[in-house]
Amino acid sequence: MAFFDAGDVLAAVAGPVCPLPIVVHKDYELPGFVGSDTLLLAVSASGGTEETLHVATEAVNAGARLVAVSQGGALAELARTAGAPHVPVPTEIVMPRTGVGALAVPLLLVLEQLGLCPGAEQGVA
């Protein structure tokens, strides 16, 4: 059985219209291309997902720009420390897979605000 998360939704919805590639990464190792020209959208419902925190920390250290999406936790603290935006999501999300919409919508809206996913807000509405 395959599970889809917020990154998969973002890639499926925004990928075809975004002028930049959207790479969904679900591992502990930071991709070699991440650097100062990278925007990292780090997502963790709890804010404490180990691999997300590890990769987000490494990306910030590599000079990437970070936007964090979580209920809070260590990911929100990393964003605060890095001077990066943190988008809070509802604390009612118990299991990340059940909150895929609550986690994907902020990603779409961030890309729209950056001019990379036109019409996202209208589509979400």
JSON list of C-alpha atoms in Angstrom, two decimals:
[
{"chain": "A", "resi": 1, "resn": "MET", "atom": "CA", "xyz": [0.00, 0.00, 0.00]},
{"chain": "A", "resi": 2, "resn": "ALA", "atom": "CA", "xyz": [1.37, 3.40, -0.95]},
{"chain": "A", "resi": 3, "resn": "PHE", "atom": "CA", "xyz": [0.93, 6.45, 1.25]},
{"chain": "A", "resi": 4, "resn": "PHE", "atom": "CA", "xyz": [1.00, 9.96, -0.11]},
{"chain": "A", "resi": 5, "resn": "ASP", "atom": "CA", "xyz": [2.03, 12.91, 1.98]},
{"chain": "A", "resi": 6, "resn": "ALA", "atom": "CA", "xyz": [1.95, 16.68, 1.64]},
{"chain": "A", "resi": 7, "resn": "GLY", "atom": "CA", "xyz": [5.08, 16.75, -0.52]},
{"chain": "A", "resi": 8, "resn": "ASP", "atom": "CA", "xyz": [3.55, 14.27, -2.95]},
{"chain": "A", "resi": 9, "resn": "VAL", "atom": "CA", "xyz": [0.40, 16.40, -3.17]},
{"chain": "A", "resi": 10, "resn": "LEU", "atom": "CA", "xyz": [2.49, 19.52, -3.76]},
{"chain": "A", "resi": 11, "resn": "ALA", "atom": "CA", "xyz": [4.47, 17.84, -6.54]},
{"chain": "A", "resi": 12, "resn": "ALA", "atom": "CA", "xyz": [1.32, 16.52, -8.21]},
{"chain": "A", "resi": 13, "resn": "VAL", "atom": "CA", "xyz": [-0.61, 19.79, -8.05]},
{"chain": "A", "resi": 14, "resn": "ALA", "atom": "CA", "xyz": [2.10, 22.43, -8.42]},
{"chain": "A", "resi": 15, "resn": "GLY", "atom": "CA", "xyz": [4.70, 20.47, -10.37]},
{"chain": "A", "resi": 16, "resn": "PRO", "atom": "CA", "xyz": [3.07, 20.95, -13.78]},
{"chain": "A", "resi": 17, "resn": "VAL", "atom": "CA", "xyz": [2.78, 24.75, -13.38]},
{"chain": "A", "resi": 18, "resn": "CYS", "atom": "CA", "xyz": [5.85, 25.54, -11.29]},
{"chain": "A", "resi": 19, "resn": "PRO", "atom": "CA", "xyz": [8.79, 26.91, -13.31]},
{"chain": "A", "resi": 20, "resn": "LEU", "atom": "CA", "xyz": [11.20, 25.23, -10.88]},
{"chain": "A", "resi": 21, "resn": "PRO", "atom": "CA", "xyz": [11.54, 21.53, -10.16]},
{"chain": "A", "resi": 22, "resn": "ILE", "atom": "CA", "xyz": [9.79, 20.22, -7.07]},
{"chain": "A", "resi": 23, "resn": "VAL", "atom": "CA", "xyz": [11.75, 17.41, -5.45]},
{"chain": "A", "resi": 24, "resn": "VAL", "atom": "CA", "xyz": [10.10, 15.38, -2.70]},
{"chain": "A", "resi": 25, "resn": "HIS", "atom": "CA", "xyz": [12.74, 14.03, -0.35]},
{"chain": "A", "resi": 26, "resn": "LYS", "atom": "CA", "xyz": [12.02, 11.47, 2.39]},
{"chain": "A", "resi": 27, "resn": "ASP", "atom": "CA", "xyz": [15.43, 10.39, 3.59]},
{"chain": "A", "resi": 28, "resn": "TYR", "atom": "CA", "xyz": [18.10, 11.36, 6.13]},
{"chain": "A", "resi": 29, "resn": "GLU", "atom": "CA", "xyz": [20.71, 12.34, 3.54]},
{"chain": "A", "resi": 30, "resn": "LEU", "atom": "CA", "xyz": [20.67, 15.87, 2.20]},
{"chain": "A", "resi": 31, "resn": "PRO", "atom": "CA", "xyz": [20.72, 15.89, -1.62]},
{"chain": "A", "resi": 32, "resn": "GLY", "atom": "CA", "xyz": [24.02, 17.20, -3.00]},
{"chain": "A", "resi": 33, "resn": "PHE", "atom": "CA", "xyz": [22.36, 19.99, -5.00]},
{"chain": "A", "resi": 34, "resn": "VAL", "atom": "CA", "xyz": [21.02, 21.78, -1.91]},
{"chain": "A", "resi": 35, "resn": "GLY", "atom": "CA", "xyz": [22.67, 25.16, -1.39]},
{"chain": "A", "resi": 36, "resn": "SER", "atom": "CA", "xyz": [22.04, 28.88, -1.25]},
{"chain": "A", "resi": 37, "resn": "ASP", "atom": "CA", "xyz": [19.75, 28.77, -4.28]},
{"chain": "A", "resi": 38, "resn": "THR", "atom": "CA", "xyz": [17.47, 26.13, -2.71]},
{"chain": "A", "resi": 39, "resn": "LEU", "atom": "CA", "xyz": [14.10, 26.69, -1.06]},
{"chain": "A", "resi": 40, "resn": "LEU", "atom": "CA", "xyz": [13.38, 23.90, 1.41]},
{"chain": "A", "resi": 41, "resn": "LEU", "atom": "CA", "xyz": [9.78, 23.39, 2.48]},
{"chain": "A", "resi": 42, "resn": "ALA", "atom": "CA", "xyz": [10.15, 21.24, 5.60]},
{"chain": "A", "resi": 43, "resn": "VAL", "atom": "CA", "xyz": [6.95, 19.51, 6.73]},
{"chain": "A", "resi": 44, "resn": "SER", "atom": "CA", "xyz": [6.31, 17.58, 9.93]},
{"chain": "A", "resi": 45, "resn": "ALA", "atom": "CA", "xyz": [2.87, 17.38, 11.52]},
{"chain": "A", "resi": 46, "resn": "SER", "atom": "CA", "xyz": [4.36, 17.14, 15.02]},
{"chain": "A", "resi": 47, "resn": "GLY", "atom": "CA", "xyz": [7.41, 19.24, 14.30]},
{"chain": "A", "resi": 48, "resn": "GLY", "atom": "CA", "xyz": [9.57, 16.45, 15.64]},
{"chain": "A", "resi": 49, "resn": "THR", "atom": "CA", "xyz": [10.07, 14.04, 12.72]},
{"chain": "A", "resi": 50, "resn": "GLU", "atom": "CA", "xyz": [13.70, 12.97, 12.99]},
{"chain": "A", "resi": 51, "resn": "GLU", "atom": "CA", "xyz": [14.61, 12.83, 9.30]},
{"chain": "A", "resi": 52, "resn": "THR", "atom": "CA", "xyz": [12.85, 16.12, 8.57]},
{"chain": "A", "resi": 53, "resn": "LEU", "atom": "CA", "xyz": [14.72, 17.87, 11.36]},
{"chain": "A", "resi": 54, "resn": "HIS", "atom": "CA", "xyz": [18.05, 16.38, 10.28]},
{"chain": "A", "resi": 55, "resn": "VAL", "atom": "CA", "xyz": [17.68, 17.36, 6.62]},
{"chain": "A", "resi": 56, "resn": "ALA", "atom": "CA", "xyz": [16.25, 20.80, 7.44]},
{"chain": "A", "resi": 57, "resn": "THR", "atom": "CA", "xyz": [19.17, 21.52, 9.78]},
{"chain": "A", "resi": 58, "resn": "GLU", "atom": "CA", "xyz": [21.68, 20.38, 7.18]},
{"chain": "A", "resi": 59, "resn": "ALA", "atom": "CA", "xyz": [19.95, 22.46, 4.49]},
{"chain": "A", "resi": 60, "resn": "VAL", "atom": "CA", "xyz": [20.04, 25.59, 6.64]},
{"chain": "A", "resi": 61, "resn": "ASN", "atom": "CA", "xyz": [23.73, 24.94, 7.32]},
{"chain": "A", "resi": 62, "resn": "ALA", "atom": "CA", "xyz": [24.24, 24.64, 3.53]},
{"chain": "A", "resi": 63, "resn": "GLY", "atom": "CA", "xyz": [22.65, 28.08, 3.06]},
{"chain": "A", "resi": 64, "resn": "ALA", "atom": "CA", "xyz": [19.22, 26.97, 1.83]},
{"chain": "A", "resi": 65, "resn": "ARG", "atom": "CA", "xyz": [16.19, 29.11, 2.55]},
{"chain": "A", "resi": 66, "resn": "LEU", "atom": "CA", "xyz": [13.71, 27.36, 4.83]},
{"chain": "A", "resi": 67, "resn": "VAL", "atom": "CA", "xyz": [9.95, 27.46, 5.26]},
{"chain": "A", "resi": 68, "resn": "ALA", "atom": "CA", "xyz": [8.75, 25.16, 8.05]},
{"chain": "A", "resi": 69, "resn": "VAL", "atom": "CA", "xyz": [5.23, 23.73, 8.30]},
{"chain": "A", "resi": 70, "resn": "SER", "atom": "CA", "xyz": [4.27, 22.00, 11.55]},
{"chain": "A", "resi": 71, "resn": "GLN", "atom": "CA", "xyz": [2.22, 22.14, 14.73]},
{"chain": "A", "resi": 72, "resn": "GLY", "atom": "CA", "xyz": [5.31, 23.52, 16.45]},
{"chain": "A", "resi": 73, "resn": "GLY", "atom": "CA", "xyz": [8.02, 21.48, 18.09]},
{"chain": "A", "resi": 74, "resn": "ALA", "atom": "CA", "xyz": [11.68, 21.40, 17.15]},
{"chain": "A", "resi": 75, "resn": "LEU", "atom": "CA", "xyz": [10.96, 22.29, 13.52]},
{"chain": "A", "resi": 76, "resn": "ALA", "atom": "CA", "xyz": [9.30, 25.55, 14.56]},
{"chain": "A", "resi": 77, "resn": "GLU", "atom": "CA", "xyz": [12.28, 26.24, 16.83]},
{"chain": "A", "resi": 78, "resn": "LEU", "atom": "CA", "xyz": [14.71, 25.57, 13.97]},
{"chain": "A", "resi": 79, "resn": "ALA", "atom": "CA", "xyz": [12.79, 28.02, 11.79]},
{"chain": "A", "resi": 80, "resn": "ARG", "atom": "CA", "xyz": [12.86, 30.64, 14.54]},
{"chain": "A", "resi": 81, "resn": "THR", "atom": "CA", "xyz": [16.58, 30.18, 15.09]},
{"chain": "A", "resi": 82, "resn": "ALA", "atom": "CA", "xyz": [17.26, 30.35, 11.34]},
{"chain": "A", "resi": 83, "resn": "GLY", "atom": "CA", "xyz": [15.10, 33.46, 10.92]},
{"chain": "A", "resi": 84, "resn": "ALA", "atom": "CA", "xyz": [12.81, 31.48, 8.64]},
{"chain": "A", "resi": 85, "resn": "PRO", "atom": "CA", "xyz": [9.03, 31.49, 8.36]},
{"chain": "A", "resi": 86, "resn": "HIS", "atom": "CA", "xyz": [7.04, 28.89, 10.26]},
{"chain": "A", "resi": 87, "resn": "VAL", "atom": "CA", "xyz": [3.49, 28.09, 9.15]},
{"chain": "A", "resi": 88, "resn": "PRO", "atom": "CA", "xyz": [1.53, 26.55, 12.03]},
{"chain": "A", "resi": 89, "resn": "VAL", "atom": "CA", "xyz": [-1.01, 23.82, 11.29]},
{"chain": "A", "resi": 90, "resn": "PRO", "atom": "CA", "xyz": [-3.95, 22.66, 13.41]},
{"chain": "A", "resi": 91, "resn": "THR", "atom": "CA", "xyz": [-3.01, 20.76, 16.54]},
{"chain": "A", "resi": 92, "resn": "GLU", "atom": "CA", "xyz": [-5.97, 18.42, 15.95]},
{"chain": "A", "resi": 93, "resn": "ILE", "atom": "CA", "xyz": [-3.88, 16.44, 13.44]},
{"chain": "A", "resi": 94, "resn": "VAL", "atom": "CA", "xyz": [-3.19, 13.19, 15.24]},
{"chain": "A", "resi": 95, "resn": "MET", "atom": "CA", "xyz": [-1.68, 11.07, 12.48]},
{"chain": "A", "resi": 96, "resn": "PRO", "atom": "CA", "xyz": [0.25, 12.84, 9.69]},
{"chain": "A", "resi": 97, "resn": "ARG", "atom": "CA", "xyz": [-1.46, 10.86, 6.92]},
{"chain": "A", "resi": 98, "resn": "THR", "atom": "CA", "xyz": [-4.90, 11.97, 8.16]},
{"chain": "A", "resi": 99, "resn": "GLY", "atom": "CA", "xyz": [-3.82, 15.59, 8.01]},
{"chain": "A", "resi": 100, "resn": "VAL", "atom": "CA", "xyz": [-2.39, 15.58, 4.50]},
{"chain": "A", "resi": 101, "resn": "GLY", "atom": "CA", "xyz": [-4.68, 18.42, 3.44]},
{"chain": "A", "resi": 102, "resn": "ALA", "atom": "CA", "xyz": [-3.80, 20.57, 6.43]},
{"chain": "A", "resi": 103, "resn": "LEU", "atom": "CA", "xyz": [-0.13, 20.05, 5.63]},
{"chain": "A", "resi": 104, "resn": "ALA", "atom": "CA", "xyz": [-0.34, 20.39, 1.82]},
{"chain": "A", "resi": 105, "resn": "VAL", "atom": "CA", "xyz": [-2.45, 23.55, 1.59]},
{"chain": "A", "resi": 106, "resn": "PRO", "atom": "CA", "xyz": [0.15, 25.79, 3.31]},
{"chain": "A", "resi": 107, "resn": "LEU", "atom": "CA", "xyz": [2.79, 24.51, 0.87]},
{"chain": "A", "resi": 108, "resn": "LEU", "atom": "CA", "xyz": [0.63, 25.41, -2.13]},
{"chain": "A", "resi": 109, "resn": "LEU", "atom": "CA", "xyz": [-0.12, 28.85, -0.73]},
{"chain": "A", "resi": 110, "resn": "VAL", "atom": "CA", "xyz": [3.56, 29.54, 0.00]},
{"chain": "A", "resi": 111, "resn": "LEU", "atom": "CA", "xyz": [4.44, 28.71, -3.60]},
{"chain": "A", "resi": 112, "resn": "GLU", "atom": "CA", "xyz": [1.63, 30.93, -4.84]},
{"chain": "A", "resi": 113, "resn": "GLN", "atom": "CA", "xyz": [2.87, 33.84, -2.70]},
{"chain": "A", "resi": 114, "resn": "LEU", "atom": "CA", "xyz": [6.30, 33.35, -4.25]},
{"chain": "A", "resi": 115, "resn": "GLY", "atom": "CA", "xyz": [4.77, 33.46, -7.73]},
{"chain": "A", "resi": 116, "resn": "LEU", "atom": "CA", "xyz": [5.56, 29.81, -8.40]},
{"chain": "A", "resi": 117, "resn": "CYS", "atom": "CA", "xyz": [2.06, 28.28, -8.33]},
{"chain": "A", "resi": 118, "resn": "PRO", "atom": "CA", "xyz": [-0.48, 30.67, -9.79]},
{"chain": "A", "resi": 119, "resn": "GLY", "atom": "CA", "xyz": [-4.10, 30.06, -8.82]},
{"chain": "A", "resi": 120, "resn": "ALA", "atom": "CA", "xyz": [-3.36, 27.85, -5.82]},
{"chain": "A", "resi": 121, "resn": "GLU", "atom": "CA", "xyz": [-5.57, 29.81, -3.43]},
{"chain": "A", "resi": 122, "resn": "GLN", "atom": "CA", "xyz": [-8.46, 29.76, -5.88]},
{"chain": "A", "resi": 123, "resn": "GLY", "atom": "CA", "xyz": [-7.96, 26.04, -6.42]},
{"chain": "A", "resi": 124, "resn": "VAL", "atom": "CA", "xyz": [-7.89, 25.35, -2.71]},
{"chain": "A", "resi": 125, "resn": "ALA", "atom": "CA", "xyz": [-11.08, 27.36, -2.16]}
]
